Amino acid sequence: MQSELFGQANLELEGAQRFAVQNPQLLRVALGPDVLATKGSMVAYQGRVTFQHEGAGSVGKLLKKVLTSEDVPLMRVSGDGEVFFANEAGFVFLVELGGDAISVNGHNLLAFDAALQWDIRRVQGAGMMSGGLFNTVVTGTGTVALCTVGQPVVLDCSQQPTYVDVQAAVAWSANLVPQVVSSMNMRSLLRGGTGEAFQYAFSGPGFVVVQPSEWSPMAQQQGGQQSSGGLLGDLFS
């Protein structure tokens, strides 16, 4: 049997790399230490692998998940083998943390080393009008796999104030403390608004990753995710 389908580009990657981008829309993880991944993101696996619900880990974190829309439904993946993760044919990016942290929109989180710590943080200035905005902060040493809807852009916030639609922000440097600002005014509101009501305002040394798509409130409530791809070098190039 012959076909381009069986070409080298579509064959499983070989090598000892633990987290690897099998192709721009597919993540391959070689198990050893456990991995935490969003529920429903596994598309295939080889070997002896188990999947278990991952609880919040603390009462405080559980309350945050219950009371906020930043509910990250995680599963713990354990065993011996290879697991493939994807999310609605999105692209995958790998971020290597070296004792630092990254703040991620929970809907853009795909998988990460189980040894990393995570918590839900409220964005300053996000009141009832903006629906209350929360992000997931991942800290420690290990790999984080992000997913975006479409090819993202990485903006340098140190050169000038940077404003990003709250539904398009994928991730940002954890040292940045964004404020939520509104472009609404009474005249615009009476005329039906502009559709650009709230933005994150970033300022200072650091970056923010922006996807060319906006999560809808309904998709966020359902925990819907989509993704986008490449390695760390591609993401910041």
Coordinates of C-alpha atoms in Angstrom, one line a residue:
M1 CA 0.0 0.0 0.0
Q2 CA 1.4 3.4 -1.0
S3 CA 0.2 7.0 -0.1
E4 CA 1.6 10.4 0.9
L5 CA -0.3 9.7 4.1
F6 CA 2.5 7.4 5.1
G7 CA 5.2 10.0 4.4
Q8 CA 7.8 10.9 7.0
A9 CA 5.9 14.1 8.0
N10 CA 3.0 12.0 9.4
L11 CA 5.0 9.3 11.2
E12 CA 5.3 9.4 15.0
L13 CA 8.3 11.4 16.2
E14 CA 11.2 9.4 17.5
G15 CA 13.5 10.5 20.3
A16 CA 13.8 11.1 24.0
Q17 CA 12.2 14.5 24.2
R18 CA 9.4 14.4 26.8
F19 CA 7.2 17.2 25.4
A20 CA 7.3 17.5 21.6
V21 CA 5.2 19.1 18.9
Q22 CA 4.3 16.1 16.7
N23 CA 2.9 18.6 14.2
P24 CA 1.7 22.2 14.6
Q25 CA -1.7 20.9 15.8
L26 CA -0.7 17.9 17.9
L27 CA 1.2 17.5 21.1
R28 CA 3.1 14.3 21.9
V29 CA 4.2 13.6 25.5
A30 CA 6.4 10.6 26.5
L31 CA 5.3 9.6 30.0
G32 CA 7.6 9.1 33.0
P33 CA 6.6 11.7 35.5
D34 CA 2.8 12.5 35.5
V35 CA 1.3 15.1 33.3
L36 CA -1.8 17.3 33.9
A37 CA -3.9 17.9 30.9
T38 CA -7.3 19.5 30.2
K39 CA -10.1 16.9 30.2
G40 CA -11.0 15.7 26.7
S41 CA -7.7 16.7 25.1
M42 CA -6.3 13.2 24.7
V43 CA -6.7 12.0 21.1
A44 CA -4.5 8.8 21.2
Y45 CA -2.1 7.0 23.3
Q46 CA 0.3 4.0 23.2
G47 CA 1.4 1.8 26.1
R48 CA -0.1 1.4 29.6
V49 CA -1.7 4.8 30.5
T50 CA -4.2 5.8 33.1
F51 CA -6.4 8.9 33.2
Q52 CA -7.8 10.2 36.5
H53 CA -9.7 13.3 37.5
E54 CA -7.4 15.9 39.1
G55 CA -9.0 17.7 42.0
A56 CA -8.3 21.3 43.0
G57 CA -5.8 20.2 45.6
S58 CA -7.0 22.6 48.3
V59 CA -10.3 24.0 49.6
G60 CA -9.2 27.5 48.6
K61 CA -8.5 26.5 45.0
L62 CA -11.7 24.5 44.8
L63 CA -13.7 27.6 45.9
K64 CA -12.0 29.7 43.3
K65 CA -12.9 27.1 40.6
V66 CA -16.5 27.0 41.8
L67 CA -17.0 30.8 42.1
T68 CA -15.2 31.8 38.9
S69 CA -15.4 31.1 35.2
E70 CA -11.7 30.1 35.2
D71 CA -12.6 26.5 35.8
V72 CA -9.7 24.4 34.5
P73 CA -11.0 20.8 34.2
L74 CA -7.8 18.8 34.6
M75 CA -7.0 15.1 34.4
R76 CA -3.8 13.4 35.6
V77 CA -2.1 11.2 33.0
S78 CA 0.2 8.5 34.4
G79 CA 1.9 5.3 33.2
D80 CA 4.4 4.2 30.6
G81 CA 3.9 5.2 27.0
E82 CA 3.2 8.1 24.7
V83 CA 0.1 10.3 24.7
F84 CA -1.1 12.6 22.0
F85 CA -3.1 15.8 22.9
A86 CA -5.0 18.2 20.7
N87 CA -7.9 20.6 20.9
E88 CA -10.1 21.3 17.9
A89 CA -7.2 21.2 15.4
G90 CA -5.6 24.2 17.0
F91 CA -1.8 24.8 17.1
V92 CA 0.4 23.9 20.1
F93 CA 3.2 26.0 21.7
L94 CA 5.6 24.8 24.4
V95 CA 6.8 27.2 27.1
E96 CA 9.8 26.1 29.3
L97 CA 9.6 27.5 32.8
G98 CA 12.8 27.7 34.7
G99 CA 11.6 28.5 38.2
D100 CA 9.5 31.4 36.9
A101 CA 5.8 31.7 36.2
I102 CA 3.3 32.4 33.4
S103 CA -0.3 33.6 33.6
V104 CA -2.5 31.7 31.2
N105 CA -6.1 32.0 30.2
G106 CA -7.5 28.7 31.3
H107 CA -9.1 28.1 27.9
N108 CA -5.7 28.2 26.3
L109 CA -4.1 25.7 28.6
L110 CA -3.5 22.2 27.1
A111 CA -1.1 20.3 29.3
F112 CA 1.8 20.8 31.7
D113 CA 4.2 18.9 34.0
A114 CA 2.4 17.7 37.1
A115 CA 5.3 18.9 39.2
L116 CA 4.4 22.5 38.4
Q117 CA 2.2 24.5 40.7
W118 CA -0.9 26.2 39.5
D119 CA -3.5 28.6 41.0
I120 CA -6.3 30.8 40.0
R121 CA -5.8 34.5 40.3
R122 CA -8.2 37.4 40.0
V123 CA -7.2 40.1 37.6
Q124 CA -7.1 43.5 39.3
G125 CA -9.9 45.9 38.4
A126 CA -12.1 43.2 37.0
G127 CA -15.5 44.0 38.5
M128 CA -19.0 42.8 37.9
M129 CA -19.4 44.8 34.7
S130 CA -16.6 42.8 33.1
G131 CA -18.0 39.5 34.4
G132 CA -15.1 39.0 36.9
L133 CA -11.8 38.0 35.2
F134 CA -9.5 35.3 36.4
N135 CA -6.4 33.6 35.0
T136 CA -4.4 30.5 35.8
V137 CA -0.9 31.1 37.0
V138 CA 1.6 28.2 36.5
T139 CA 4.8 28.3 38.4
G140 CA 8.0 26.2 38.8
T141 CA 10.4 24.3 36.6
G142 CA 8.9 22.3 33.7
T143 CA 7.0 22.5 30.4
V144 CA 3.6 24.1 29.7
A145 CA 1.8 23.4 26.5
L146 CA -0.5 26.3 25.4
C147 CA -3.1 26.3 22.7
T148 CA -4.4 29.3 20.7
V149 CA -7.0 30.0 18.1
G150 CA -5.0 30.9 15.1
Q151 CA -1.4 32.1 14.8
P152 CA -0.7 34.5 17.8
V153 CA 1.4 37.6 18.1
V154 CA 3.7 38.3 21.1
L155 CA 3.7 41.9 22.2
D156 CA 6.5 43.6 24.2
C157 CA 4.8 45.6 26.9
S158 CA 8.0 47.4 28.0
Q159 CA 8.1 49.9 25.1
Q160 CA 4.6 51.4 25.5
P161 CA 1.3 50.7 27.1
T162 CA -0.4 47.7 25.6
Y163 CA -4.1 47.0 25.5
V164 CA -5.6 43.6 24.7
D165 CA -9.1 42.4 24.4
V166 CA -9.8 40.3 27.4
Q167 CA -11.2 37.5 25.2
A168 CA -8.1 37.4 23.0
A169 CA -5.4 37.4 25.6
V170 CA -3.7 34.0 25.8
A171 CA -1.0 34.4 28.3
W172 CA 1.4 37.0 29.8
S173 CA 4.5 37.3 32.0
A174 CA 3.4 36.6 35.5
N175 CA 5.4 39.7 36.7
L176 CA 3.0 41.9 34.8
V177 CA -0.1 43.1 36.7
P178 CA -2.7 44.1 34.1
Q179 CA -5.6 46.4 34.9
V180 CA -9.0 46.1 33.3
V181 CA -10.1 49.2 31.5
S182 CA -13.3 50.0 29.6
S183 CA -13.6 51.9 26.3
M184 CA -17.3 52.3 26.8
N185 CA -18.9 55.7 27.3
M186 CA -22.6 56.6 27.7
R187 CA -22.9 57.9 24.1
S188 CA -21.5 54.7 22.6
L189 CA -23.6 52.5 25.0
L190 CA -26.8 54.3 23.9
R191 CA -25.9 53.7 20.3
G192 CA -25.4 50.0 20.7
G193 CA -21.8 50.0 21.8
T194 CA -18.6 49.1 19.8
G195 CA -18.2 45.5 20.7
E196 CA -14.9 46.4 22.4
A197 CA -16.0 47.1 25.9
F198 CA -13.1 45.8 28.1
Q199 CA -9.4 45.4 27.6
Y200 CA -6.4 44.4 29.7
A201 CA -3.9 47.2 30.1
F202 CA -0.3 46.1 30.3
S203 CA 2.7 48.2 31.1
G204 CA 6.3 47.2 32.1
P205 CA 8.9 44.7 31.3
G206 CA 7.2 41.5 29.9
F207 CA 5.2 40.1 27.1
V208 CA 1.6 39.3 26.3
V209 CA 0.5 36.6 23.8
V210 CA -2.6 37.5 21.7
Q211 CA -4.6 35.2 19.5
P212 CA -6.5 36.4 16.4
S213 CA -9.8 35.3 17.9
E214 CA -12.0 36.1 20.9
W215 CA -13.6 33.6 23.2
S216 CA -17.3 34.0 23.5
P217 CA -18.8 34.2 27.0
M218 CA -20.8 31.0 26.2
A219 CA -17.6 29.2 25.2
Q220 CA -15.9 30.3 28.4
Q221 CA -18.8 29.1 30.5
Q222 CA -18.6 25.7 28.8
G223 CA -14.9 25.5 29.3
G224 CA -14.5 25.3 25.5
Q225 CA -10.9 25.4 24.1
Q226 CA -9.2 25.7 20.8
S227 CA -5.5 25.7 20.1
S228 CA -2.5 26.9 18.0
G229 CA 1.1 25.7 17.4
G230 CA 4.9 25.5 17.5
L231 CA 7.8 25.4 19.9
L232 CA 8.9 28.1 22.4
G233 CA 11.4 29.5 19.8
D234 CA 8.5 29.9 17.3
L235 CA 6.2 31.5 19.8
F236 CA 8.6 34.3 20.7
S237 CA 10.2 34.7 17.2

